[in-house]
PDB file of C-alpha atoms in Angstrom:
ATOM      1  CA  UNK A   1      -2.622   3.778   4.166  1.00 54.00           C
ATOM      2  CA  UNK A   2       0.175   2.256   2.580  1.00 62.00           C
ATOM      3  CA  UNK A   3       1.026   2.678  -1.205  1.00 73.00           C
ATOM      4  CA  UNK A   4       3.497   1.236  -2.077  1.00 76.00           C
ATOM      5  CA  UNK A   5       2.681  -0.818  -4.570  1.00 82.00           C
ATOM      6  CA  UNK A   6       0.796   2.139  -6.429  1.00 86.00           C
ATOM      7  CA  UNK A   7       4.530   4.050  -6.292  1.00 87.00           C
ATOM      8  CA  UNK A   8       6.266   1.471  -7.314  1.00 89.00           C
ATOM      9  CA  UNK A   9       4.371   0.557 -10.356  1.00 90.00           C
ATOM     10  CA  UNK A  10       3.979   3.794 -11.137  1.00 91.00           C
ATOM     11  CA  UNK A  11       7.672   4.109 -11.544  1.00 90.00           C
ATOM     12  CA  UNK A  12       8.014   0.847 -14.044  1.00 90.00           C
ATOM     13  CA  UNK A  13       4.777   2.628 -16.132  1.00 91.00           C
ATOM     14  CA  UNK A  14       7.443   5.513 -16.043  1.00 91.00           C
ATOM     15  CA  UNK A  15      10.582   3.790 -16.906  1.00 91.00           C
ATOM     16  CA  UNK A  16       8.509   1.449 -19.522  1.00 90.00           C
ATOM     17  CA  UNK A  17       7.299   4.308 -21.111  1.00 92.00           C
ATOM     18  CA  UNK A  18      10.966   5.996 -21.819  1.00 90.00           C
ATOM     19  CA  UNK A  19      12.027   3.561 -23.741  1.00 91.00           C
ATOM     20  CA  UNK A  20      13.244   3.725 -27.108  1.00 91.00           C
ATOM     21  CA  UNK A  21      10.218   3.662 -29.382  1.00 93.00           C
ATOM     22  CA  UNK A  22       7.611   4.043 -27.085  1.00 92.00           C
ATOM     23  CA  UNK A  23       4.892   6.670 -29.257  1.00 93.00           C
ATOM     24  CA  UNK A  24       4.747  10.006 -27.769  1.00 93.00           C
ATOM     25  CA  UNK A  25       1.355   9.833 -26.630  1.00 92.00           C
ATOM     26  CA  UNK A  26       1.530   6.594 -24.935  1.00 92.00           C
ATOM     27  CA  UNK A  27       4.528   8.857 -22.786  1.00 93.00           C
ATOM     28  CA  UNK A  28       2.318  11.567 -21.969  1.00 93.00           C
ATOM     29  CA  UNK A  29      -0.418   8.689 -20.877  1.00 92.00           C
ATOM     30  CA  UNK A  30       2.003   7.381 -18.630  1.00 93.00           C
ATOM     31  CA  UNK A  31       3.425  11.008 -17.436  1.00 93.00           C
ATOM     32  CA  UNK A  32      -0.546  12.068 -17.013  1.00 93.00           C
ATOM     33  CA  UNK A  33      -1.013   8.699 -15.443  1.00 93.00           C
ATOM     34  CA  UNK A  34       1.966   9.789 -12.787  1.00 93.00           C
ATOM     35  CA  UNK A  35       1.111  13.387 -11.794  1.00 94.00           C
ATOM     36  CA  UNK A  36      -2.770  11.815 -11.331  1.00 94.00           C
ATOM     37  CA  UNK A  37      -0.902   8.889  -8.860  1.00 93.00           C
ATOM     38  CA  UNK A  38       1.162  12.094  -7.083  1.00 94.00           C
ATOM     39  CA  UNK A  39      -2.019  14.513  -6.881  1.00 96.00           C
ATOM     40  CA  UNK A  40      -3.662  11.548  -5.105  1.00 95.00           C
ATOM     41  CA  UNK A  41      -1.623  11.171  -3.247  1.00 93.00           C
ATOM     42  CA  UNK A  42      -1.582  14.807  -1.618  1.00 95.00           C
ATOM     43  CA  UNK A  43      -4.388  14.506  -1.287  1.00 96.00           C
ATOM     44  CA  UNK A  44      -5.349  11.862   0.396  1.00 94.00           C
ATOM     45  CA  UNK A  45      -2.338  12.989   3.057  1.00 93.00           C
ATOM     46  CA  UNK A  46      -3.272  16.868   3.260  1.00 95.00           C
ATOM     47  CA  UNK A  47      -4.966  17.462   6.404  1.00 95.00           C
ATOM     48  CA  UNK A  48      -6.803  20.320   4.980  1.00 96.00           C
ATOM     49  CA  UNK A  49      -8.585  18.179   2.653  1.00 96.00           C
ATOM     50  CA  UNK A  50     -12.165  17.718   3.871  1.00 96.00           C
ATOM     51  CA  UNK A  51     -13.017  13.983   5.098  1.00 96.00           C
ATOM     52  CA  UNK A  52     -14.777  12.975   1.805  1.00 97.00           C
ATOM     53  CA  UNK A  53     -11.762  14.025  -0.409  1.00 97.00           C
ATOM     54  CA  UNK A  54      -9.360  12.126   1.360  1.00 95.00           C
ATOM     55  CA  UNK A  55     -11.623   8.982   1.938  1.00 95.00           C
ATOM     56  CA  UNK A  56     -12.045   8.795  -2.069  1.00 96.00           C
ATOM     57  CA  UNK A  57      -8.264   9.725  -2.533  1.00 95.00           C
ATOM     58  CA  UNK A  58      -7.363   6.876  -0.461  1.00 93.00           C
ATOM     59  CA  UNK A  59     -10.158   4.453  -1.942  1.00 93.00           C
ATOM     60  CA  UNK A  60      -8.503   5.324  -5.860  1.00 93.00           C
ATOM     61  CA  UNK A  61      -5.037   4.618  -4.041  1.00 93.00           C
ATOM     62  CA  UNK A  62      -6.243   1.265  -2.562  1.00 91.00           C
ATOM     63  CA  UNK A  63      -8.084   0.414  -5.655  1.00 90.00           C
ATOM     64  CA  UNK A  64      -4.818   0.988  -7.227  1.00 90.00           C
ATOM     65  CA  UNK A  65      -2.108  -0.779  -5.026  1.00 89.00           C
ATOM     66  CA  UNK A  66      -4.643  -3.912  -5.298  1.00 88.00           C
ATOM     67  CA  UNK A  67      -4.853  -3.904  -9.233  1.00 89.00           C
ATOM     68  CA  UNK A  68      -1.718  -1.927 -11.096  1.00 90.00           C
ATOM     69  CA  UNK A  69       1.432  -4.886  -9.621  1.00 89.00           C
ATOM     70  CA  UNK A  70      -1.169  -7.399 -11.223  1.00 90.00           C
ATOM     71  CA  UNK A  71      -1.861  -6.056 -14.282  1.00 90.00           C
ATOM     72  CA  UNK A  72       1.625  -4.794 -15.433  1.00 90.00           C
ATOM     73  CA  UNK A  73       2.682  -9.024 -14.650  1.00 91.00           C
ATOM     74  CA  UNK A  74      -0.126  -9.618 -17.630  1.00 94.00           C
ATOM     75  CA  UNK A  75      -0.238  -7.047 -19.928  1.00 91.00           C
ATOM     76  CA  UNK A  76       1.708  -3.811 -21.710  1.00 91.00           C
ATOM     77  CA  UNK A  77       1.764  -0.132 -18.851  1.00 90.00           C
ATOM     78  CA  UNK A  78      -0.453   1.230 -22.101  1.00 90.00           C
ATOM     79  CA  UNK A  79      -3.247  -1.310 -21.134  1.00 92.00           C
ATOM     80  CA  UNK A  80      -2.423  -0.911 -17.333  1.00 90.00           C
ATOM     81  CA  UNK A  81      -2.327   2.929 -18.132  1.00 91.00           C
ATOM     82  CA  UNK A  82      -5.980   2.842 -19.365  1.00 90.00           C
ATOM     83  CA  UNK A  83      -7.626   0.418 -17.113  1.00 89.00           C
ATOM     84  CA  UNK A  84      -6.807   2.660 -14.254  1.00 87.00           C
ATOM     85  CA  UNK A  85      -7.651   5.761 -15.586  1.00 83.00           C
ATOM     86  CA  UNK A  86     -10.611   4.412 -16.749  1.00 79.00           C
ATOM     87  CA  UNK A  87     -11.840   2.520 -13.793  1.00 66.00           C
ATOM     88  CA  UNK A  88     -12.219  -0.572 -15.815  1.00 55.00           C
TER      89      UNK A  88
END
């Protein structure tokens, strides 16, 4: 599976986020938001995970690299941010 659109937005949430002004909590959203991305994807690439943790690992991921590039074109990383964490 290829993520790279789910790294690469991840990284403008990131750099978004450190910007001058930007309200400590939206940061740690966007931090949180980051180590979730990362811890994905481990798993989804850790051979010792069983089948089913790596299929939904890799489904998030997908689900992801389909949805963040689009979203961060329309609206603020906060909104982006919570959609994916939310599933919504």
């Amino acid at each position: 599976m290829s993520a790279t659109n789910v790294v690469k937005s991840t990284s403008e949430i990131l750099v978004a986020s450190l910007k001058a002004g930007t309200p400590p909590a939206q940061q740690k959203a966007a931090t949180n938001f980051a180590n979730q991305v990362n811890n994905t994807l481990k798993t989804a690439q850790n051979p010792k995970s069983s089948s089913e943790q790596r299929s939904a690992a890799t489904k998030k991921l997908t689900q992801w690299d389909d949805s963040l590039p689009k979203c961060l074109q329309q609206n603020p990383f906060q909104e982006c941010v919570a959609s994916a964490t939310t599933g919504r």
